JSON list of C-alpha atoms in Angstrom, two decimals:
[
{"chain": "A", "resi": 1, "resn": "VAL", "atom": "CA", "xyz": [81.22, 48.35, 38.64]},
{"chain": "A", "resi": 2, "resn": "SER", "atom": "CA", "xyz": [83.75, 47.44, 35.71]},
{"chain": "A", "resi": 3, "resn": "CYS", "atom": "CA", "xyz": [85.49, 43.84, 35.00]},
{"chain": "A", "resi": 4, "resn": "GLN", "atom": "CA", "xyz": [88.23, 43.74, 33.79]},
{"chain": "A", "resi": 5, "resn": "LYS", "atom": "CA", "xyz": [89.51, 40.85, 31.78]},
{"chain": "A", "resi": 6, "resn": "ARG", "atom": "CA", "xyz": [92.79, 39.54, 33.45]},
{"chain": "A", "resi": 7, "resn": "SER", "atom": "CA", "xyz": [95.19, 37.28, 31.38]},
{"chain": "A", "resi": 8, "resn": "LEU", "atom": "CA", "xyz": [97.92, 34.90, 32.80]},
{"chain": "A", "resi": 9, "resn": "THR", "atom": "CA", "xyz": [101.40, 36.14, 31.85]},
{"chain": "A", "resi": 10, "resn": "PRO", "atom": "CA", "xyz": [102.75, 33.37, 29.49]},
{"chain": "A", "resi": 11, "resn": "SER", "atom": "CA", "xyz": [104.85, 32.27, 32.37]},
{"chain": "A", "resi": 12, "resn": "LEU", "atom": "CA", "xyz": [101.84, 31.30, 34.72]},
{"chain": "A", "resi": 13, "resn": "GLN", "atom": "CA", "xyz": [100.28, 30.09, 31.45]},
{"chain": "A", "resi": 14, "resn": "TYR", "atom": "CA", "xyz": [102.89, 27.56, 31.02]},
{"chain": "A", "resi": 15, "resn": "LEU", "atom": "CA", "xyz": [103.24, 26.36, 34.70]},
{"chain": "A", "resi": 16, "resn": "THR", "atom": "CA", "xyz": [99.24, 25.39, 34.38]},
{"chain": "A", "resi": 17, "resn": "ILE", "atom": "CA", "xyz": [99.63, 23.66, 31.27]},
{"chain": "A", "resi": 18, "resn": "VAL", "atom": "CA", "xyz": [102.68, 21.69, 33.14]},
{"chain": "A", "resi": 19, "resn": "ALA", "atom": "CA", "xyz": [100.72, 21.24, 36.35]},
{"chain": "A", "resi": 20, "resn": "LEU", "atom": "CA", "xyz": [97.47, 19.77, 34.04]},
{"chain": "A", "resi": 21, "resn": "LEU", "atom": "CA", "xyz": [99.81, 17.54, 32.22]},
{"chain": "A", "resi": 22, "resn": "PHE", "atom": "CA", "xyz": [101.36, 16.31, 35.48]},
{"chain": "A", "resi": 23, "resn": "LEU", "atom": "CA", "xyz": [97.78, 15.79, 36.60]},
{"chain": "A", "resi": 24, "resn": "VAL", "atom": "CA", "xyz": [96.68, 13.87, 33.55]},
{"chain": "A", "resi": 25, "resn": "PHE", "atom": "CA", "xyz": [99.60, 11.68, 33.17]},
{"chain": "A", "resi": 26, "resn": "GLY", "atom": "CA", "xyz": [99.67, 11.15, 36.52]},
{"chain": "A", "resi": 27, "resn": "ALA", "atom": "CA", "xyz": [96.43, 9.61, 36.79]},
{"chain": "A", "resi": 28, "resn": "ILE", "atom": "CA", "xyz": [97.34, 7.46, 33.70]},
{"chain": "A", "resi": 29, "resn": "LEU", "atom": "CA", "xyz": [100.48, 6.13, 35.34]},
{"chain": "A", "resi": 30, "resn": "THR", "atom": "CA", "xyz": [98.23, 5.35, 38.75]},
{"chain": "A", "resi": 31, "resn": "ILE", "atom": "CA", "xyz": [95.85, 3.72, 36.71]},
{"chain": "A", "resi": 32, "resn": "GLU", "atom": "CA", "xyz": [98.28, 1.43, 34.89]},
{"chain": "A", "resi": 33, "resn": "SER", "atom": "CA", "xyz": [100.03, 0.25, 38.27]},
{"chain": "A", "resi": 34, "resn": "ASP", "atom": "CA", "xyz": [97.06, -0.95, 39.30]},
{"chain": "A", "resi": 35, "resn": "ASN", "atom": "CA", "xyz": [96.99, -3.07, 36.77]},
{"chain": "A", "resi": 36, "resn": "SER", "atom": "CA", "xyz": [100.67, -3.99, 36.65]},
{"chain": "A", "resi": 37, "resn": "ASP", "atom": "CA", "xyz": [102.07, -7.80, 36.77]},
{"chain": "A", "resi": 38, "resn": "ALA", "atom": "CA", "xyz": [102.26, -9.59, 39.91]},
{"chain": "A", "resi": 39, "resn": "GLU", "atom": "CA", "xyz": [105.68, -9.28, 41.87]},
{"chain": "A", "resi": 40, "resn": "LYS", "atom": "CA", "xyz": [107.72, -12.24, 43.54]},
{"chain": "A", "resi": 41, "resn": "GLY", "atom": "CA", "xyz": [106.36, -12.91, 47.10]},
{"chain": "A", "resi": 42, "resn": "ASP", "atom": "CA", "xyz": [102.66, -11.61, 45.60]},
{"chain": "A", "resi": 43, "resn": "LYS", "atom": "CA", "xyz": [100.18, -14.93, 46.17]},
{"chain": "A", "resi": 44, "resn": "PHE", "atom": "CA", "xyz": [97.00, -15.73, 44.06]},
{"chain": "A", "resi": 45, "resn": "THR", "atom": "CA", "xyz": [94.80, -18.90, 43.69]},
{"chain": "A", "resi": 46, "resn": "ILE", "atom": "CA", "xyz": [93.19, -20.40, 40.73]},
{"chain": "A", "resi": 47, "resn": "ASP", "atom": "CA", "xyz": [91.31, -23.37, 41.01]},
{"chain": "A", "resi": 48, "resn": "GLY", "atom": "CA", "xyz": [91.64, -24.00, 44.42]},
{"chain": "A", "resi": 49, "resn": "ILE", "atom": "CA", "xyz": [95.12, -24.04, 44.19]},
{"chain": "A", "resi": 50, "resn": "LYS", "atom": "CA", "xyz": [97.44, -21.26, 46.05]},
{"chain": "A", "resi": 51, "resn": "TYR", "atom": "CA", "xyz": [100.36, -19.94, 44.48]},
{"chain": "A", "resi": 52, "resn": "GLU", "atom": "CA", "xyz": [103.30, -17.76, 45.05]},
{"chain": "A", "resi": 53, "resn": "ILE", "atom": "CA", "xyz": [105.36, -15.85, 42.81]},
{"chain": "A", "resi": 54, "resn": "ILE", "atom": "CA", "xyz": [108.76, -16.80, 43.53]},
{"chain": "A", "resi": 55, "resn": "GLU", "atom": "CA", "xyz": [110.71, -15.59, 40.22]},
{"chain": "A", "resi": 56, "resn": "GLU", "atom": "CA", "xyz": [109.47, -12.59, 37.79]},
{"chain": "A", "resi": 57, "resn": "GLY", "atom": "CA", "xyz": [111.00, -10.99, 34.65]},
{"chain": "A", "resi": 58, "resn": "ASN", "atom": "CA", "xyz": [112.43, -13.25, 32.17]},
{"chain": "A", "resi": 59, "resn": "VAL", "atom": "CA", "xyz": [111.95, -16.49, 34.14]},
{"chain": "A", "resi": 60, "resn": "ASN", "atom": "CA", "xyz": [108.59, -16.34, 35.66]},
{"chain": "A", "resi": 61, "resn": "GLU", "atom": "CA", "xyz": [108.24, -19.41, 38.24]},
{"chain": "A", "resi": 62, "resn": "VAL", "atom": "CA", "xyz": [105.44, -19.86, 41.05]},
{"chain": "A", "resi": 63, "resn": "SER", "atom": "CA", "xyz": [105.86, -22.38, 44.03]},
{"chain": "A", "resi": 64, "resn": "ILE", "atom": "CA", "xyz": [102.11, -24.44, 45.08]},
{"chain": "A", "resi": 65, "resn": "LEU", "atom": "CA", "xyz": [101.62, -23.31, 48.38]},
{"chain": "A", "resi": 66, "resn": "LYS", "atom": "CA", "xyz": [98.10, -24.81, 49.20]},
{"chain": "A", "resi": 67, "resn": "VAL", "atom": "CA", "xyz": [95.58, -27.01, 47.64]},
{"chain": "A", "resi": 68, "resn": "ASP", "atom": "CA", "xyz": [92.14, -27.46, 48.29]},
{"chain": "A", "resi": 69, "resn": "GLU", "atom": "CA", "xyz": [91.99, -30.61, 51.00]},
{"chain": "A", "resi": 70, "resn": "SER", "atom": "CA", "xyz": [89.14, -31.96, 48.85]},
{"chain": "A", "resi": 71, "resn": "MET", "atom": "CA", "xyz": [91.02, -32.51, 45.77]},
{"chain": "A", "resi": 72, "resn": "GLU", "atom": "CA", "xyz": [91.12, -36.30, 44.55]},
{"chain": "A", "resi": 73, "resn": "ASN", "atom": "CA", "xyz": [93.90, -36.14, 41.95]},
{"chain": "A", "resi": 74, "resn": "TYR", "atom": "CA", "xyz": [96.53, -33.48, 40.59]},
{"chain": "A", "resi": 75, "resn": "SER", "atom": "CA", "xyz": [98.14, -33.86, 37.48]},
{"chain": "A", "resi": 76, "resn": "GLY", "atom": "CA", "xyz": [99.81, -30.10, 36.59]},
{"chain": "A", "resi": 77, "resn": "ASN", "atom": "CA", "xyz": [101.04, -29.32, 33.05]},
{"chain": "A", "resi": 78, "resn": "GLY", "atom": "CA", "xyz": [103.48, -27.53, 34.72]},
{"chain": "A", "resi": 79, "resn": "THR", "atom": "CA", "xyz": [102.45, -23.96, 34.19]},
{"chain": "A", "resi": 80, "resn": "VAL", "atom": "CA", "xyz": [99.70, -21.54, 35.41]},
{"chain": "A", "resi": 81, "resn": "THR", "atom": "CA", "xyz": [98.63, -18.41, 33.77]},
{"chain": "A", "resi": 82, "resn": "TYR", "atom": "CA", "xyz": [97.57, -14.86, 36.11]},
{"chain": "A", "resi": 83, "resn": "ASN", "atom": "CA", "xyz": [97.26, -11.39, 34.95]},
{"chain": "A", "resi": 84, "resn": "ASP", "atom": "CA", "xyz": [98.29, -12.61, 31.32]},
{"chain": "A", "resi": 85, "resn": "VAL", "atom": "CA", "xyz": [101.43, -14.08, 32.58]},
{"chain": "A", "resi": 86, "resn": "THR", "atom": "CA", "xyz": [102.59, -18.08, 32.39]},
{"chain": "A", "resi": 87, "resn": "TYR", "atom": "CA", "xyz": [104.34, -19.21, 35.05]},
{"chain": "A", "resi": 88, "resn": "ASN", "atom": "CA", "xyz": [105.99, -22.46, 35.49]},
{"chain": "A", "resi": 89, "resn": "ILE", "atom": "CA", "xyz": [105.24, -24.38, 38.69]},
{"chain": "A", "resi": 90, "resn": "THR", "atom": "CA", "xyz": [108.68, -24.86, 39.52]},
{"chain": "A", "resi": 91, "resn": "SER", "atom": "CA", "xyz": [108.21, -26.09, 43.32]},
{"chain": "A", "resi": 92, "resn": "ILE", "atom": "CA", "xyz": [105.38, -27.65, 45.48]},
{"chain": "A", "resi": 93, "resn": "GLY", "atom": "CA", "xyz": [105.96, -25.86, 48.82]},
{"chain": "A", "resi": 94, "resn": "GLU", "atom": "CA", "xyz": [105.84, -27.06, 52.54]},
{"chain": "A", "resi": 95, "resn": "ASN", "atom": "CA", "xyz": [102.39, -28.52, 53.47]},
{"chain": "A", "resi": 96, "resn": "ALA", "atom": "CA", "xyz": [101.02, -27.64, 50.15]},
{"chain": "A", "resi": 97, "resn": "PHE", "atom": "CA", "xyz": [98.98, -31.03, 49.82]},
{"chain": "A", "resi": 98, "resn": "LYS", "atom": "CA", "xyz": [99.05, -31.90, 53.73]},
{"chain": "A", "resi": 99, "resn": "TYR", "atom": "CA", "xyz": [95.93, -34.01, 55.01]},
{"chain": "A", "resi": 100, "resn": "CYS", "atom": "CA", "xyz": [94.54, -33.99, 51.45]},
{"chain": "A", "resi": 101, "resn": "LYS", "atom": "CA", "xyz": [92.31, -37.48, 52.82]},
{"chain": "A", "resi": 102, "resn": "PHE", "atom": "CA", "xyz": [90.78, -37.53, 49.30]},
{"chain": "A", "resi": 103, "resn": "LEU", "atom": "CA", "xyz": [93.98, -37.63, 46.68]},
{"chain": "A", "resi": 104, "resn": "THR", "atom": "CA", "xyz": [94.40, -40.73, 45.16]},
{"chain": "A", "resi": 105, "resn": "SER", "atom": "CA", "xyz": [97.18, -39.75, 42.50]},
{"chain": "A", "resi": 106, "resn": "VAL", "atom": "CA", "xyz": [99.67, -37.26, 41.97]},
{"chain": "A", "resi": 107, "resn": "THR", "atom": "CA", "xyz": [101.76, -36.43, 39.12]},
{"chain": "A", "resi": 108, "resn": "ILE", "atom": "CA", "xyz": [104.32, -33.98, 39.64]},
{"chain": "A", "resi": 109, "resn": "PRO", "atom": "CA", "xyz": [104.60, -31.26, 36.82]},
{"chain": "A", "resi": 110, "resn": "GLU", "atom": "CA", "xyz": [107.71, -31.45, 34.76]},
{"chain": "A", "resi": 111, "resn": "ASN", "atom": "CA", "xyz": [109.12, -28.24, 35.41]},
{"chain": "A", "resi": 112, "resn": "VAL", "atom": "CA", "xyz": [108.95, -29.03, 39.30]},
{"chain": "A", "resi": 113, "resn": "SER", "atom": "CA", "xyz": [112.45, -29.44, 40.98]},
{"chain": "A", "resi": 114, "resn": "TRP", "atom": "CA", "xyz": [111.52, -29.54, 44.45]},
{"chain": "A", "resi": 115, "resn": "ILE", "atom": "CA", "xyz": [109.18, -30.81, 46.51]},
{"chain": "A", "resi": 116, "resn": "ASP", "atom": "CA", "xyz": [109.55, -29.37, 50.00]},
{"chain": "A", "resi": 117, "resn": "ASN", "atom": "CA", "xyz": [109.14, -30.80, 53.70]},
{"chain": "A", "resi": 118, "resn": "PHE", "atom": "CA", "xyz": [105.60, -32.09, 54.25]},
{"chain": "A", "resi": 119, "resn": "ALA", "atom": "CA", "xyz": [104.22, -31.59, 51.12]},
{"chain": "A", "resi": 120, "resn": "PHE", "atom": "CA", "xyz": [102.13, -34.94, 50.94]},
{"chain": "A", "resi": 121, "resn": "HIS", "atom": "CA", "xyz": [102.22, -35.33, 54.26]},
{"chain": "A", "resi": 122, "resn": "ASP", "atom": "CA", "xyz": [99.32, -37.44, 55.68]},
{"chain": "A", "resi": 123, "resn": "CYS", "atom": "CA", "xyz": [97.45, -37.87, 52.34]},
{"chain": "A", "resi": 124, "resn": "SER", "atom": "CA", "xyz": [95.92, -41.47, 53.54]},
{"chain": "A", "resi": 125, "resn": "SER", "atom": "CA", "xyz": [94.17, -41.99, 50.38]},
{"chain": "A", "resi": 126, "resn": "LEU", "atom": "CA", "xyz": [97.46, -41.11, 48.10]},
{"chain": "A", "resi": 127, "resn": "SER", "atom": "CA", "xyz": [97.85, -44.41, 46.03]},
{"chain": "A", "resi": 128, "resn": "SER", "atom": "CA", "xyz": [100.33, -43.40, 42.97]},
{"chain": "A", "resi": 129, "resn": "VAL", "atom": "CA", "xyz": [102.61, -40.94, 42.60]},
{"chain": "A", "resi": 130, "resn": "THR", "atom": "CA", "xyz": [104.92, -39.87, 39.86]},
{"chain": "A", "resi": 131, "resn": "ILE", "atom": "CA", "xyz": [108.36, -37.87, 39.99]},
{"chain": "A", "resi": 132, "resn": "PRO", "atom": "CA", "xyz": [109.55, -36.47, 36.85]},
{"chain": "A", "resi": 133, "resn": "GLU", "atom": "CA", "xyz": [113.34, -36.65, 35.88]},
{"chain": "A", "resi": 134, "resn": "GLY", "atom": "CA", "xyz": [113.70, -32.81, 37.15]},
{"chain": "A", "resi": 135, "resn": "VAL", "atom": "CA", "xyz": [113.31, -33.12, 40.40]},
{"chain": "A", "resi": 136, "resn": "SER", "atom": "CA", "xyz": [116.29, -32.88, 42.38]},
{"chain": "A", "resi": 137, "resn": "TRP", "atom": "CA", "xyz": [115.23, -32.72, 45.84]},
{"chain": "A", "resi": 138, "resn": "ILE", "atom": "CA", "xyz": [112.53, -34.32, 48.42]},
{"chain": "A", "resi": 139, "resn": "GLY", "atom": "CA", "xyz": [112.24, -32.83, 51.43]},
{"chain": "A", "resi": 140, "resn": "THR", "atom": "CA", "xyz": [111.85, -34.11, 55.19]},
{"chain": "A", "resi": 141, "resn": "SER", "atom": "CA", "xyz": [108.64, -36.11, 55.52]},
{"chain": "A", "resi": 142, "resn": "ALA", "atom": "CA", "xyz": [107.37, -35.17, 52.29]},
{"chain": "A", "resi": 143, "resn": "PHE", "atom": "CA", "xyz": [105.32, -38.10, 51.72]},
{"chain": "A", "resi": 144, "resn": "GLU", "atom": "CA", "xyz": [105.36, -39.13, 55.35]},
{"chain": "A", "resi": 145, "resn": "LEU", "atom": "CA", "xyz": [101.83, -41.22, 56.09]},
{"chain": "A", "resi": 146, "resn": "CYS", "atom": "CA", "xyz": [101.01, -41.74, 52.87]},
{"chain": "A", "resi": 147, "resn": "THR", "atom": "CA", "xyz": [99.80, -45.03, 54.31]},
{"chain": "A", "resi": 148, "resn": "SER", "atom": "CA", "xyz": [97.86, -46.30, 50.73]},
{"chain": "A", "resi": 149, "resn": "LEU", "atom": "CA", "xyz": [101.10, -45.44, 48.64]},
{"chain": "A", "resi": 150, "resn": "ALA", "atom": "CA", "xyz": [101.64, -48.53, 46.68]},
{"chain": "A", "resi": 151, "resn": "SER", "atom": "CA", "xyz": [102.96, -47.03, 43.43]},
{"chain": "A", "resi": 152, "resn": "LEU", "atom": "CA", "xyz": [105.79, -44.82, 43.05]},
{"chain": "A", "resi": 153, "resn": "THR", "atom": "CA", "xyz": [107.27, -43.96, 39.90]},
{"chain": "A", "resi": 154, "resn": "ILE", "atom": "CA", "xyz": [110.70, -41.87, 40.16]},
{"chain": "A", "resi": 155, "resn": "LEU", "atom": "CA", "xyz": [112.44, -40.91, 36.68]},
{"chain": "A", "resi": 156, "resn": "SER", "atom": "CA", "xyz": [114.95, -38.82, 38.12]},
{"chain": "A", "resi": 157, "resn": "GLU", "atom": "CA", "xyz": [118.48, -40.31, 38.53]},
{"chain": "A", "resi": 158, "resn": "ASP", "atom": "CA", "xyz": [120.06, -37.17, 40.22]},
{"chain": "A", "resi": 159, "resn": "LEU", "atom": "CA", "xyz": [117.57, -37.12, 43.42]},
{"chain": "A", "resi": 160, "resn": "ARG", "atom": "CA", "xyz": [118.68, -36.38, 46.89]},
{"chain": "A", "resi": 161, "resn": "ILE", "atom": "CA", "xyz": [115.72, -37.67, 49.27]},
{"chain": "A", "resi": 162, "resn": "GLU", "atom": "CA", "xyz": [115.65, -36.27, 52.74]},
{"chain": "A", "resi": 163, "resn": "HIS", "atom": "CA", "xyz": [115.08, -38.34, 55.88]},
{"chain": "A", "resi": 164, "resn": "HIS", "atom": "CA", "xyz": [111.44, -39.78, 56.79]},
{"chain": "A", "resi": 165, "resn": "ALA", "atom": "CA", "xyz": [110.40, -38.57, 53.17]},
{"chain": "A", "resi": 166, "resn": "PHE", "atom": "CA", "xyz": [108.55, -41.86, 53.13]},
{"chain": "A", "resi": 167, "resn": "LEU", "atom": "CA", "xyz": [108.02, -43.02, 56.50]},
{"chain": "A", "resi": 168, "resn": "PHE", "atom": "CA", "xyz": [105.01, -45.14, 57.35]},
{"chain": "A", "resi": 169, "resn": "CYS", "atom": "CA", "xyz": [104.04, -45.42, 53.62]},
{"chain": "A", "resi": 170, "resn": "GLU", "atom": "CA", "xyz": [103.01, -49.13, 54.37]},
{"chain": "A", "resi": 171, "resn": "GLY", "atom": "CA", "xyz": [102.00, -50.09, 51.04]},
{"chain": "A", "resi": 172, "resn": "LEU", "atom": "CA", "xyz": [104.88, -49.11, 49.65]},
{"chain": "A", "resi": 173, "resn": "LYS", "atom": "CA", "xyz": [107.03, -52.37, 49.14]},
{"chain": "A", "resi": 174, "resn": "GLU", "atom": "CA", "xyz": [110.16, -50.93, 47.51]},
{"chain": "A", "resi": 175, "resn": "LEU", "atom": "CA", "xyz": [111.54, -47.71, 45.94]}
]
């Protein structure tokens, strides 16, 4: 029995090398894509606050979707960092703080321009809210049934307030 050593033709050697390179670089690209930045529509939770990415790229923006109902105070700094990317908090989503019975005070971050419908609905212990200059819209029933609300500071001069936004805020004597 004799064994002959076979060598690959140059074109077959070239194809083998190219195939191996595709395998190696393909694996590297797959690993990198698993760690990529989040995309528009992605959701993440940090410190009991759930966010949704609403813009990405040069302007990274998130909306607050939902908070832990046991939260007592909220005074966001206007940004949140996720996967080494800093996002501006630009809106408070529908029902985000709804039924937070222990929430007593809220300072809306400076970057926020939008407070959605029912955002703080039935936060019965909420007594103090500060709305910054940048807020341009407060949605329907946003603060409805915040029966303890006694102090409301609105710094925005160009603000649209939808119907029932402060309905049944019995502690609030004037706007």
